Coordinates of C-alpha atoms and ligand atoms in Angstrom, one line a residue:
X13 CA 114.9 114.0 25.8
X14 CA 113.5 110.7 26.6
X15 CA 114.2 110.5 30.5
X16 CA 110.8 108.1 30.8
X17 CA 110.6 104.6 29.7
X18 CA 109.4 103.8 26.6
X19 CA 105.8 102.0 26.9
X20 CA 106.1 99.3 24.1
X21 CA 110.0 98.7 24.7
X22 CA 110.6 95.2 26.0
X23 CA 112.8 95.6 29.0
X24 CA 114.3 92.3 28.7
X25 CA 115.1 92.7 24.9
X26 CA 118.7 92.5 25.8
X27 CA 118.6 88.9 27.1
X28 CA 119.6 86.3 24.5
X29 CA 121.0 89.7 22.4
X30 CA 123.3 89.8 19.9
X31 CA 125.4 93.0 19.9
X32 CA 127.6 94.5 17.3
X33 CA 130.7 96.2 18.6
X34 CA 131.7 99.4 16.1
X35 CA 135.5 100.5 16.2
X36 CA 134.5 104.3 15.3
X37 CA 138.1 105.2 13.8
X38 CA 137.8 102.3 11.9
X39 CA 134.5 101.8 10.5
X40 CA 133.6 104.3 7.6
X41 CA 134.8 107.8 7.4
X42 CA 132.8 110.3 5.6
X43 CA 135.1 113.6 5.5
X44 CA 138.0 112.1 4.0
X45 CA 140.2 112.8 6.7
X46 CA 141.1 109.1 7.1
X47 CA 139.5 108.3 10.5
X48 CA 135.9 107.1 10.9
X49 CA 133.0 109.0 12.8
X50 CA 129.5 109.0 13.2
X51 CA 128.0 110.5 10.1
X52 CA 130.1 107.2 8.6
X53 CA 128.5 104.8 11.4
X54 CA 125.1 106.2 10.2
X55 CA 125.7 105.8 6.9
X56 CA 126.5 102.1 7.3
X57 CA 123.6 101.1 9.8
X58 CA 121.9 99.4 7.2
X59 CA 124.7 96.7 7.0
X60 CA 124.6 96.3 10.7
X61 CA 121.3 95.9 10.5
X62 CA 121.2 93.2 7.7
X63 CA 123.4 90.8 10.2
X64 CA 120.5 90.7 12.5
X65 CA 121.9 92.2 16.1
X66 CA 120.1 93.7 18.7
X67 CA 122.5 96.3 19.0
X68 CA 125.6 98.5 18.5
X69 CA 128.1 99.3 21.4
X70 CA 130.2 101.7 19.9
X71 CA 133.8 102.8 21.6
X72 CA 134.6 106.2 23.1
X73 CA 133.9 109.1 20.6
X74 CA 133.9 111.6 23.5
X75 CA 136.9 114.6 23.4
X76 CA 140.2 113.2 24.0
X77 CA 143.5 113.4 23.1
X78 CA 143.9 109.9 22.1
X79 CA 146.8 109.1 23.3
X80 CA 144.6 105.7 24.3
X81 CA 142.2 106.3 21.4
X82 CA 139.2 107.8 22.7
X83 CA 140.0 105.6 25.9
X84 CA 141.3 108.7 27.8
X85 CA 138.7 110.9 27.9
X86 CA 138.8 114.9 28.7
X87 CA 135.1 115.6 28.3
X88 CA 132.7 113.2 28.9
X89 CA 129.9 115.4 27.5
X90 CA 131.2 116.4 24.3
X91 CA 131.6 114.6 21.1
X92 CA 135.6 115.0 19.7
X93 CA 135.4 117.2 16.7
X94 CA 136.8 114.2 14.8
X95 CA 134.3 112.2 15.0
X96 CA 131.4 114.6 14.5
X97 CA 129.4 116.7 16.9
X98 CA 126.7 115.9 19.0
X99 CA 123.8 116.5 16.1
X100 CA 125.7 113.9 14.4
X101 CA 125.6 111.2 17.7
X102 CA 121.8 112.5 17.6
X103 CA 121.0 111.7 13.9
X104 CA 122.6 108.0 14.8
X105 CA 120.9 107.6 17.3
X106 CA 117.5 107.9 15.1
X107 CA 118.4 106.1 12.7
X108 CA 119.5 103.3 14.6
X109 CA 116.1 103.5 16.4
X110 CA 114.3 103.8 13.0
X111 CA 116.1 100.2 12.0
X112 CA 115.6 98.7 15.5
X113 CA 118.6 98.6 16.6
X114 CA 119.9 99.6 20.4
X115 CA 122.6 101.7 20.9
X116 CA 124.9 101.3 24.2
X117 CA 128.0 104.1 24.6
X118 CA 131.4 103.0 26.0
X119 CA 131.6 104.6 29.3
X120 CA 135.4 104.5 30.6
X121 CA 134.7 106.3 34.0
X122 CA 137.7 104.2 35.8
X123 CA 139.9 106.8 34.7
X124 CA 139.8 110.1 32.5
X125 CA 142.4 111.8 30.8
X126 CA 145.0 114.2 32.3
X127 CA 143.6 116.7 29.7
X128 CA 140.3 116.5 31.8
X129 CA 139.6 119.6 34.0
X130 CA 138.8 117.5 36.9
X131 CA 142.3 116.2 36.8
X132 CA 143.8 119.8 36.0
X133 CA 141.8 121.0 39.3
X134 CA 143.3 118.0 41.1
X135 CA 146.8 118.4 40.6
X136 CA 146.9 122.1 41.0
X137 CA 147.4 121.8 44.9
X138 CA 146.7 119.2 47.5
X139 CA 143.3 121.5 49.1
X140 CA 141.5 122.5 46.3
X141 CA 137.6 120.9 46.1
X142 CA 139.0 118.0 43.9
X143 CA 141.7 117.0 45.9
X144 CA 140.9 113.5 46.7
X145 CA 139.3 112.9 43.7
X146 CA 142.4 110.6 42.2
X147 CA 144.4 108.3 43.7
X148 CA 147.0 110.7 45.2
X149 CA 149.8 109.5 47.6
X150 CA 153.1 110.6 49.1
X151 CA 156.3 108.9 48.4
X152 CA 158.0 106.0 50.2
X153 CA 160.4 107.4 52.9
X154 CA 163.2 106.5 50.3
X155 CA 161.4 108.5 47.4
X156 CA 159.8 105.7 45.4
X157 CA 156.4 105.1 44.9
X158 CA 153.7 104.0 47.6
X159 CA 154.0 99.9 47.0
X160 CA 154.2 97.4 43.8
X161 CA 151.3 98.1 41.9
X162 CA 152.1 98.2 37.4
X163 CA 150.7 99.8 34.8
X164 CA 149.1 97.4 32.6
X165 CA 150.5 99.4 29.6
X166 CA 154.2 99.7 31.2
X167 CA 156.0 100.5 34.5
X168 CA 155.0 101.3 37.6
X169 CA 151.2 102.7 38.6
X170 CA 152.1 105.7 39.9
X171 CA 153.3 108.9 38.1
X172 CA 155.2 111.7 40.2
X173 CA 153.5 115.1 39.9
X174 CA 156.1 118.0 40.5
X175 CA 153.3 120.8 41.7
X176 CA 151.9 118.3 44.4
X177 CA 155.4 116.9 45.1
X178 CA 153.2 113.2 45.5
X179 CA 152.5 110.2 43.0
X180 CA 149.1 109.5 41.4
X181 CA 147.8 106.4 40.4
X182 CA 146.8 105.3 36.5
X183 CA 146.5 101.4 35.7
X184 CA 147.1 102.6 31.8
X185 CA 149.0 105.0 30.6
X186 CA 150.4 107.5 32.8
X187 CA 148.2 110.1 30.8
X188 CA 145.2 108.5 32.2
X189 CA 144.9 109.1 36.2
X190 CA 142.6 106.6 38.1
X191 CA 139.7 108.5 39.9
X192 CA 139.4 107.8 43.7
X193 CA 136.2 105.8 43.9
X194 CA 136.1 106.1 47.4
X195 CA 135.3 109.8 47.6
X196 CA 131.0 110.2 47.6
X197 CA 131.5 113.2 45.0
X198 CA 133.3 110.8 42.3
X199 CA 130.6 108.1 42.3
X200 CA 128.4 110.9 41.9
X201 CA 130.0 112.9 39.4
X202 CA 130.7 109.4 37.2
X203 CA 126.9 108.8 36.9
X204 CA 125.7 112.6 35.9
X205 CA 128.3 112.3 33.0
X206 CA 126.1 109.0 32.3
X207 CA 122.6 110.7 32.8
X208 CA 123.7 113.1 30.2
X209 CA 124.0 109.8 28.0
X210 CA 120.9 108.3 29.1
X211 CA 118.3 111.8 28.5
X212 CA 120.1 111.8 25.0
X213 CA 118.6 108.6 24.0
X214 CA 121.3 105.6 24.1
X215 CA 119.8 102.3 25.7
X216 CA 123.0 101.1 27.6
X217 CA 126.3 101.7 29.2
X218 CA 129.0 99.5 28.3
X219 CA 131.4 100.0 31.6
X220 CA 134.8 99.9 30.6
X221 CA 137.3 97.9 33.1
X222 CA 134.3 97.9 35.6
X223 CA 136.4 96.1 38.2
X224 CA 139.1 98.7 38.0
X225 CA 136.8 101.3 39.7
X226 CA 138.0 100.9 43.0
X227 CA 141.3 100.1 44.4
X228 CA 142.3 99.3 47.9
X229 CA 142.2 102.4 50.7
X230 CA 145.6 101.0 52.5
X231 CA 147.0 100.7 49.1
X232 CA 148.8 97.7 50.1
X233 CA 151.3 95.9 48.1
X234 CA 149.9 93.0 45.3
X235 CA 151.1 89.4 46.2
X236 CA 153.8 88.1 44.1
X237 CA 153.0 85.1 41.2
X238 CA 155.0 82.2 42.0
X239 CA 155.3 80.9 38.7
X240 CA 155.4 82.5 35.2
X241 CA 155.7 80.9 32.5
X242 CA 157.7 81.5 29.7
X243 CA 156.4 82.8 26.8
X244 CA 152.7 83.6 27.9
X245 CA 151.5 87.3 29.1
X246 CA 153.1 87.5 32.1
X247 CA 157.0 86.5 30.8
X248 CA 156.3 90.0 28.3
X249 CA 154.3 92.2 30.5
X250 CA 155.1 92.1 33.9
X251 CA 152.1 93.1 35.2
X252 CA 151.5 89.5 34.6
X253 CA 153.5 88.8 37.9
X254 CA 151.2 89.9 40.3
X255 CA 148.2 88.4 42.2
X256 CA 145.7 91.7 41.4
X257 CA 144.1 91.7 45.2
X258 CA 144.8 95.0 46.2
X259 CA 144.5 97.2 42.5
X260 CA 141.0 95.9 41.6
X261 CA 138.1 94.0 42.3
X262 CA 137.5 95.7 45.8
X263 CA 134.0 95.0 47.5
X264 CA 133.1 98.8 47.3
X265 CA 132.7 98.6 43.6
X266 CA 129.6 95.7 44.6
X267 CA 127.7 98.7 46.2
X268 CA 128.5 101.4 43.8
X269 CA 127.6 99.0 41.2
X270 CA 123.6 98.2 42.6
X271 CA 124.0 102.8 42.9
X272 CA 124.2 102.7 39.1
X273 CA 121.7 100.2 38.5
X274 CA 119.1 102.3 40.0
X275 CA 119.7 105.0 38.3
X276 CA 120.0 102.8 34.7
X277 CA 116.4 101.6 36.2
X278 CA 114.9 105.1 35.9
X279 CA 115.4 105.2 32.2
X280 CA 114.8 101.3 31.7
X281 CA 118.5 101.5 30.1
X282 CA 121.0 98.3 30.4
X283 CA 124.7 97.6 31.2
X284 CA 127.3 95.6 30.0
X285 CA 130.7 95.7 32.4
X286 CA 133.8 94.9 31.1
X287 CA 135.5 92.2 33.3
X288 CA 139.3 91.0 33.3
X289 CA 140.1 89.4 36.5
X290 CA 143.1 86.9 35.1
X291 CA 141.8 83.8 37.6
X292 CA 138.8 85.6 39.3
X293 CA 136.9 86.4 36.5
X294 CA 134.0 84.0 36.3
X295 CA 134.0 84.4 40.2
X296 CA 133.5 88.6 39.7
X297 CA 131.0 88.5 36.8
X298 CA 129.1 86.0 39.0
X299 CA 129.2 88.8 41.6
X300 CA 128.3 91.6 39.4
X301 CA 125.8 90.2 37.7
X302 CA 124.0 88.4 40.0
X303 CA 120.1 89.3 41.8
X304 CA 119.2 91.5 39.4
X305 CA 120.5 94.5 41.2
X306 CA 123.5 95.2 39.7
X307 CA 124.9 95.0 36.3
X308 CA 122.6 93.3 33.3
X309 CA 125.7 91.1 32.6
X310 CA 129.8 91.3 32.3
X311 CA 131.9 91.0 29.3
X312 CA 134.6 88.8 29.6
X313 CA 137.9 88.2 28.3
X314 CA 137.7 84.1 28.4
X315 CA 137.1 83.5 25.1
X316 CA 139.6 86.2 23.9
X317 CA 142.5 84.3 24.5
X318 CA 144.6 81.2 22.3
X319 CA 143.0 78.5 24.0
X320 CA 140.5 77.2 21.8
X321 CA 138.9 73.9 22.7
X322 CA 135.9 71.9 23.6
X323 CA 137.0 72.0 27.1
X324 CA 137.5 76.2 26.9
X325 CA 133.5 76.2 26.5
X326 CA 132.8 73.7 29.4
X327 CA 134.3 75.2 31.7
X328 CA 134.3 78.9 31.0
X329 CA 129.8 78.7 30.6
X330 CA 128.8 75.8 32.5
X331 CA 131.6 77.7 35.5
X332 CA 129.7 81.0 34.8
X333 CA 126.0 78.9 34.9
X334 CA 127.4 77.4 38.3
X335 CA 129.0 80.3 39.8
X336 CA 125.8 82.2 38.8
X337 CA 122.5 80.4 37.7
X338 CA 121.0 84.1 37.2
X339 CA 122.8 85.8 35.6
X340 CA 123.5 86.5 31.5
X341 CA 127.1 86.7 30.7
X342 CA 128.2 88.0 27.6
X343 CA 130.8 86.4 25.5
X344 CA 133.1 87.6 22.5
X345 CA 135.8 86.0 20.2
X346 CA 137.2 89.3 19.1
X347 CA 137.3 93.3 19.7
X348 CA 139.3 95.9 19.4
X349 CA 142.0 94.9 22.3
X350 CA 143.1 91.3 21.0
X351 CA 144.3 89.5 17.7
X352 CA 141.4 88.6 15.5
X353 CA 140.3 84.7 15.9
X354 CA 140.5 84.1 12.9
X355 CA 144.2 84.5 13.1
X356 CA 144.4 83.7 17.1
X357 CA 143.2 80.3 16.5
X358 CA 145.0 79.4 13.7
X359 CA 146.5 76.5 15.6
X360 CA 143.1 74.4 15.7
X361 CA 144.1 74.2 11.7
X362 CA 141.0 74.7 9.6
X363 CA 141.2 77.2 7.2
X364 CA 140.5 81.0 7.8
X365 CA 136.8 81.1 6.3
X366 CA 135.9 77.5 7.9
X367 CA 137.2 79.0 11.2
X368 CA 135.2 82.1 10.7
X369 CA 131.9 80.2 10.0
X370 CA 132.7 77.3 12.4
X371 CA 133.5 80.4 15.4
X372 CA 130.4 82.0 14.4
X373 CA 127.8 78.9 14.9
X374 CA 129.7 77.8 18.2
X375 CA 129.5 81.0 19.4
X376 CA 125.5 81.9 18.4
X377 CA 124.9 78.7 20.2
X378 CA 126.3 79.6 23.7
X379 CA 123.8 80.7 26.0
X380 CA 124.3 84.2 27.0
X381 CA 124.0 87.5 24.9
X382 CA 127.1 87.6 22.4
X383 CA 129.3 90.7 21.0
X384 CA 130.5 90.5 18.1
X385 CA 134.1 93.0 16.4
X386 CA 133.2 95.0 13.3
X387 CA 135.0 93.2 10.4
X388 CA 134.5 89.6 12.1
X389 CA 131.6 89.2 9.7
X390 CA 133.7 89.5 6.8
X391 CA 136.1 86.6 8.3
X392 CA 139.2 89.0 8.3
X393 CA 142.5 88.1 9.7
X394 CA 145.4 90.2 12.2
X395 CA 146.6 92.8 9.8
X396 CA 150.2 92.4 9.3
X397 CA 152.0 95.7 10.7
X398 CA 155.5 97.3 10.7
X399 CA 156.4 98.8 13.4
X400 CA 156.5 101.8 11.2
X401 CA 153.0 101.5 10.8
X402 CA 151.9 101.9 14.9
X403 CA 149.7 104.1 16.8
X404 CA 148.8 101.8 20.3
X405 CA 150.9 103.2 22.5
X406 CA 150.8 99.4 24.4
X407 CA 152.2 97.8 21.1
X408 CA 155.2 100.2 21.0
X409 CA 156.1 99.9 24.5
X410 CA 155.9 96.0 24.0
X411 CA 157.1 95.2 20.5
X412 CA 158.5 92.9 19.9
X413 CA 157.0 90.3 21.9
X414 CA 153.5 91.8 21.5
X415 CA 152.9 94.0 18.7
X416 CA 149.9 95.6 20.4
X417 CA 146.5 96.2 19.4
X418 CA 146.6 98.0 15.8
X419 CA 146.8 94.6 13.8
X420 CA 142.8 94.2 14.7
X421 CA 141.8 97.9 14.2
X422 CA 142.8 98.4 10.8
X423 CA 140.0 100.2 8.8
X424 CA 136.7 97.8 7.6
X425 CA 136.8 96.9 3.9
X426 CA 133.7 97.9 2.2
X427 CA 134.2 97.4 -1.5
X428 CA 137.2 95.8 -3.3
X429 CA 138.4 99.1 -5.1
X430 CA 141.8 99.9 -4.6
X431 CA 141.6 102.9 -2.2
X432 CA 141.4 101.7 1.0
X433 CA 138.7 99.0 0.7
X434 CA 135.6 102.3 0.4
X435 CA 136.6 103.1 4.4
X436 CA 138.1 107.1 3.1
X437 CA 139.0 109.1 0.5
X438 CA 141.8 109.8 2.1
X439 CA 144.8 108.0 4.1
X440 CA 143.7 105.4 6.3
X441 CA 144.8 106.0 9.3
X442 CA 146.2 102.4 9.5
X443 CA 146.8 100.8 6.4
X444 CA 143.9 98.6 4.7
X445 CA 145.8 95.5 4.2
X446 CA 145.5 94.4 0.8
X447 CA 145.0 90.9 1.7
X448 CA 141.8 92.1 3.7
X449 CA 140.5 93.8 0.2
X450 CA 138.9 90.4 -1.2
X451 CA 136.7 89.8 1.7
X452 CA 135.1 93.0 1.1
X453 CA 131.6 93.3 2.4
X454 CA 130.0 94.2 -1.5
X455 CA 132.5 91.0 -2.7
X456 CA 130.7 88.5 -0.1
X457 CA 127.0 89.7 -0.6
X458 CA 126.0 87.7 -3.8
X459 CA 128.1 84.3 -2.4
X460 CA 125.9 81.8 -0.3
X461 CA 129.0 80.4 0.9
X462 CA 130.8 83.3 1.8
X463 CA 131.6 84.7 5.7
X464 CA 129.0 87.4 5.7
X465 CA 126.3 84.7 4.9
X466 CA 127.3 82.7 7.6
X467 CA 127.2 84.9 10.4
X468 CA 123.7 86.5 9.1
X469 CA 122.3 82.5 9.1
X470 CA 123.5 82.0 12.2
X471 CA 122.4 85.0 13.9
X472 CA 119.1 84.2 12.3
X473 CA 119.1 80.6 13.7
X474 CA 119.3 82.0 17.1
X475 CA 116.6 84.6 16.5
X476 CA 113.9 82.5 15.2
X477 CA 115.2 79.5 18.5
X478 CA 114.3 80.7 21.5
X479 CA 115.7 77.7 22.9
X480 CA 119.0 79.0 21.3
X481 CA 118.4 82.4 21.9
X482 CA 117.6 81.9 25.9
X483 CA 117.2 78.0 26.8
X484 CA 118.8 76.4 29.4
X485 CA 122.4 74.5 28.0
X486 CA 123.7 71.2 29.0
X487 CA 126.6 69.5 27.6
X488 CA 126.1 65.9 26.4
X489 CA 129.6 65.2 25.6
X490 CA 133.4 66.9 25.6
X491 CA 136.2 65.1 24.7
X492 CA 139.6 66.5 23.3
X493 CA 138.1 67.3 19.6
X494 CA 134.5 67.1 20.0
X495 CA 131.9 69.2 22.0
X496 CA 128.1 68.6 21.9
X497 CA 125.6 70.2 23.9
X498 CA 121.9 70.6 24.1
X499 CA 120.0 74.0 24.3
X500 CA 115.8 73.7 26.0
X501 CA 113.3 75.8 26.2
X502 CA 109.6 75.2 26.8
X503 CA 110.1 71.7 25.5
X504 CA 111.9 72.7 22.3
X505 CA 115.5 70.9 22.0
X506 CA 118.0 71.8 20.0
X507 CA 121.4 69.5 19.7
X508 CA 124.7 71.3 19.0
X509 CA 128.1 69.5 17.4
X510 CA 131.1 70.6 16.8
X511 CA 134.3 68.5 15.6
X512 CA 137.5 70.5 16.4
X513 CA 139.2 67.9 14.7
X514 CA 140.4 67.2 10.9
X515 CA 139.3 63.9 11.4
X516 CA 135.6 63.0 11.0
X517 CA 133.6 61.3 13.7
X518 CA 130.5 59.8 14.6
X519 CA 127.9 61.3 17.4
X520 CA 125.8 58.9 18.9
X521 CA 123.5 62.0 19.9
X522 CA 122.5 63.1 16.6
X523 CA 122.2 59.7 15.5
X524 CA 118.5 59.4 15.9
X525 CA 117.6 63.3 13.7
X526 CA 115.7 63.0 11.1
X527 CA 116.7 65.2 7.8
X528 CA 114.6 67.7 7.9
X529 CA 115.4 68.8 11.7
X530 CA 119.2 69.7 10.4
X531 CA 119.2 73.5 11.0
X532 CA 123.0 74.5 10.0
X533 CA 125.6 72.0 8.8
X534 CA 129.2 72.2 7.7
X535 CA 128.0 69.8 5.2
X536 CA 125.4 67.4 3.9
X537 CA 125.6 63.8 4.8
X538 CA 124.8 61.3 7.5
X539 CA 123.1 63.1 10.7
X540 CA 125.4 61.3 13.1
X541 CA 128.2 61.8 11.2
X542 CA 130.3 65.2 11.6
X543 CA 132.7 65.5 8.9
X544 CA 136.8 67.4 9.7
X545 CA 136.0 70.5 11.5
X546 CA 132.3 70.0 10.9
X547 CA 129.5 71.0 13.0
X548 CA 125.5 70.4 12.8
X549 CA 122.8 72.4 14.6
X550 CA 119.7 69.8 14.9
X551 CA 116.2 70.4 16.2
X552 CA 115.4 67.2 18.1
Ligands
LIG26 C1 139.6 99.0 26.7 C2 141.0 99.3 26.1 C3 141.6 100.4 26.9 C4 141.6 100.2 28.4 C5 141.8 101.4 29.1 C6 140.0 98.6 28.1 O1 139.8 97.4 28.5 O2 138.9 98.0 26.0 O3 140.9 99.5 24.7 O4 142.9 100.7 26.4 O5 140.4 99.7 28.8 O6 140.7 102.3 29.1
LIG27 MG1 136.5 111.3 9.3

């Protein structure tokens, strides 16, 4: 139990941080059944480690029946049997430790499973002790349910329960009730499941859908979206339609968030929320993660979506460093919920492995602590699934407009062999696609050039530039194809290009850099000039 801070940690080590995010079905399994866990996790920690990060968040590997993957959770305490046991989670946690590395949980308290016995007591009458602790309502007068509000994963929000006779709320699947945030005994029930986390050893929550906590107490009817456009989100999934006022986002969650930052305090332990807010976001994360009283910083989904342009960077940090001069935000280019870069950006037109190592020097640059998707360091692409071949339940409800989530959770490729890439023994259980086998980790080791070389040297860049790692940014310049900002700290400057183009260019800024200042380059040449797609990192 470690319930006191530890003297010699740094308590602002996550600032500037690089984090690793591991996909445990996905990652390594060790017991040949086909689906990862956490001996496998340990047993790999020594890659993680040689990328450089700060830390691992790892997704839910708490008892569940998976119908959302570990994302609907029936035990909050317990580690599911296939993933390991809890003196497996404790043996990760030390070695992790031993190699330096932090290690944040996924903590998905929005909601739990219907398998939970919190929701079991809560449906079993309408005045039992846990009553109130979902979002229960009768039905409309003409038997439908209480207003407009959708499931992101399909249909309406609300599920009809026969042994209540009244609808409960779930923004997921139906199998995953939302838990009424309004009720003291919730907020305080949420936080001991955390405490159990935090005496164990782990250094950080990451909140999942941390603005979802709360939802409105009239449960009034969302606003309609005038326009939707055809063939974006909203034309597939209608919960796209709807201006999100009343279902999240609610100015209780500001209160309950500076409740769990105290208690984070005691142990010295950090946050990271998980923030999707379609037009709001920036706005929310600025209110989460501002005055130091509430969350250590928000995850967003800004850079997880196809637009991928100088003017995507501009506005999404210098709106976040306006919004909030503060705070830290943390940005991503992949994870486990959208189509792999690599693949999603496709458009911009550079090949895969310049895109990779392009994405990974842009994104190292940004100020703010960054996440990066197990298998993003190998450069891999969207696997190409039948629909034979999925498990997320969101992909099969949507095909084929959206083929879900499975095409970027296919298992890591370790080694080039023929059975599945060194991940199992066994069956995968999603298919290793064989185009994914020659960017095998072992493969990309001994080759300078390759991916995996490209994301340690820029993490590396970042760790040994404090100006990189935590100066202040300022962009110099943003036109349709080129973006070039400065990074300062303590009088150290550090110029950042980028040419989104596949034409080359000249940049007045870098103009004036000696050779020997040049710390990463697409390749050699003229300082000022940037050649297609090229980018330089300069000390000036
Ligand atoms: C997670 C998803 C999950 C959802 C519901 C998220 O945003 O990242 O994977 O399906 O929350 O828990
Ligand atoms: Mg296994």
């Amino acid at each position: 139990m470690n319930s006191a801070i530890p003297p010699e940690k740094d308590s602002d080590w996550w600032i500037g941080a690089v984090i690793y995010q591991i996909y445990p079905r996905s990652f390594q399994d060790s017991n040949g059944d086909g689906i990862g866990d956490l001996n496998g996790i340990t047993s790999r920690l020594a890659h993680v480690k040689s990328l450089g990060v700060d830390a691992i968040w790892i997704s839910p590997f708490f008892q569940s029946p998976m119908a959302d993957f570990g994302y609907d959770v029936a035990n909050y305490r317990a580690v599911d049997p296939m993933f390991g046991t809890l003196a497996d989670f404790d043996a990760l946690i030390a070695e992790a430790h031993r190699l330096d590395l932090n290690v944040i949980i996924d903590m998905v308290i929005s909601h739990t499973s219907d398998q939970h016995k919190w929701f079991r007591q809560s449906r079993s009458s309408r005045d039992n002790p846990k009553a109130d602790w979902y979002v229960w309502a009768d039905a409309a007068p003409d038997g439908t349910a209480p207003n407009n509000w959708l499931a992101i994963f399909g249909g309406p929000a609300w599920e009809w329960d026969t042994t209540r006779c009244q609808y409960y709320m779930h923004n997921f699947l139906a199998s995953q009730p939302d838990l009424n945030f309004h009720h003291e005994d919730v907020q305080e029930a949420v936080l001991d499941e955390m405490r159990f986390w935090l005496e164990r050893g782990v250094d950080g929550v990451r909140l999942d859908t941390a603005n979802y906590y709360f939802c409105d107490r009239q449960l009034r009817s969302n606003p309609p979206r005038e326009q939707v456009e055809q063939n974006t989100f909203s034309s597939v999934n209608p919960y796209g339609r709807q201006y999100h006022v009343h279902d999240k986002s609610q100015p209780q969650n500001i209160v309950f968030m500076q409740r769990l930052r105290a208690v984070l305090d005691e142990y010295g332990d950090i946050s990271v929320g998980e923030v999707g807010d379609e037009d709001r976001s920036l706005a929310t994360m600025a209110a989460y993660s501002s005055g130091g009283d509430k969350l250590h910083m928000c995850y967003t989904f800004e850079m997880l979506g196809r637009q991928f342009d100088p003017a995507l960077f501009v506005e999404k940090v210098g709106g976040f460093i306006a919004a909030c001069p503060d705070g830290w935000p943390c940005w991503a280019f992949s994870n486990h919920d959208v189509e792999r870069h690599v693949t999603r950006w496709s458009g911009a037109g550079m090949p895969p492995d310049h895109l990779a190592r392009f994405a990974i020097n842009l994104l190292s640059a940004l100020r703010g602590q960054i996440c990066l998707y197990n298998g993003e360091e190998l450069g891999l692409t969207e696997a190409a699934l039948c629909f034979e071949d999925l498990q997320d339940p969101y992909g099969i409800r949507f095909w084929p407009k959206f083929k879900g989530r499975d095409g970027c959770r296919t298992p890591m490729v370790w080694d080039s062999g023929e059975h599945a890439g060194g991940f199992t023994t066994g069956k995968p259980w999603l298919p290793v696609s064989p185009s994914h086998l020659a960017q095998a980790a072992e493969a990309q080791e001994a080759d300078e050039r390759s991916v995996l070389n490209a994301y340690r040297g820029a993490i590396r860049l970042r760790k040994d530039h404090p100006a990189i790692a935590r100066g202040a940014i300022t962009f110099i310049e943003a036109s349709d194809t080129v973006l070039v900002f400065e990074r300062e700290l303590s009088g150290q400057r550090i110029l950042c290009a980028f040419n989104f183009a596949e034409t080359a260019c000249e940049i007045d800024a870098l103009a004036a850099v000696p050779d020997a200042g040049i710390l990463s380059s697409s390749a050699a040449g003229s300082p000022a000039l940037l050649g297609p797609f090229g980018w330089r990192i300069a000390a000036v």
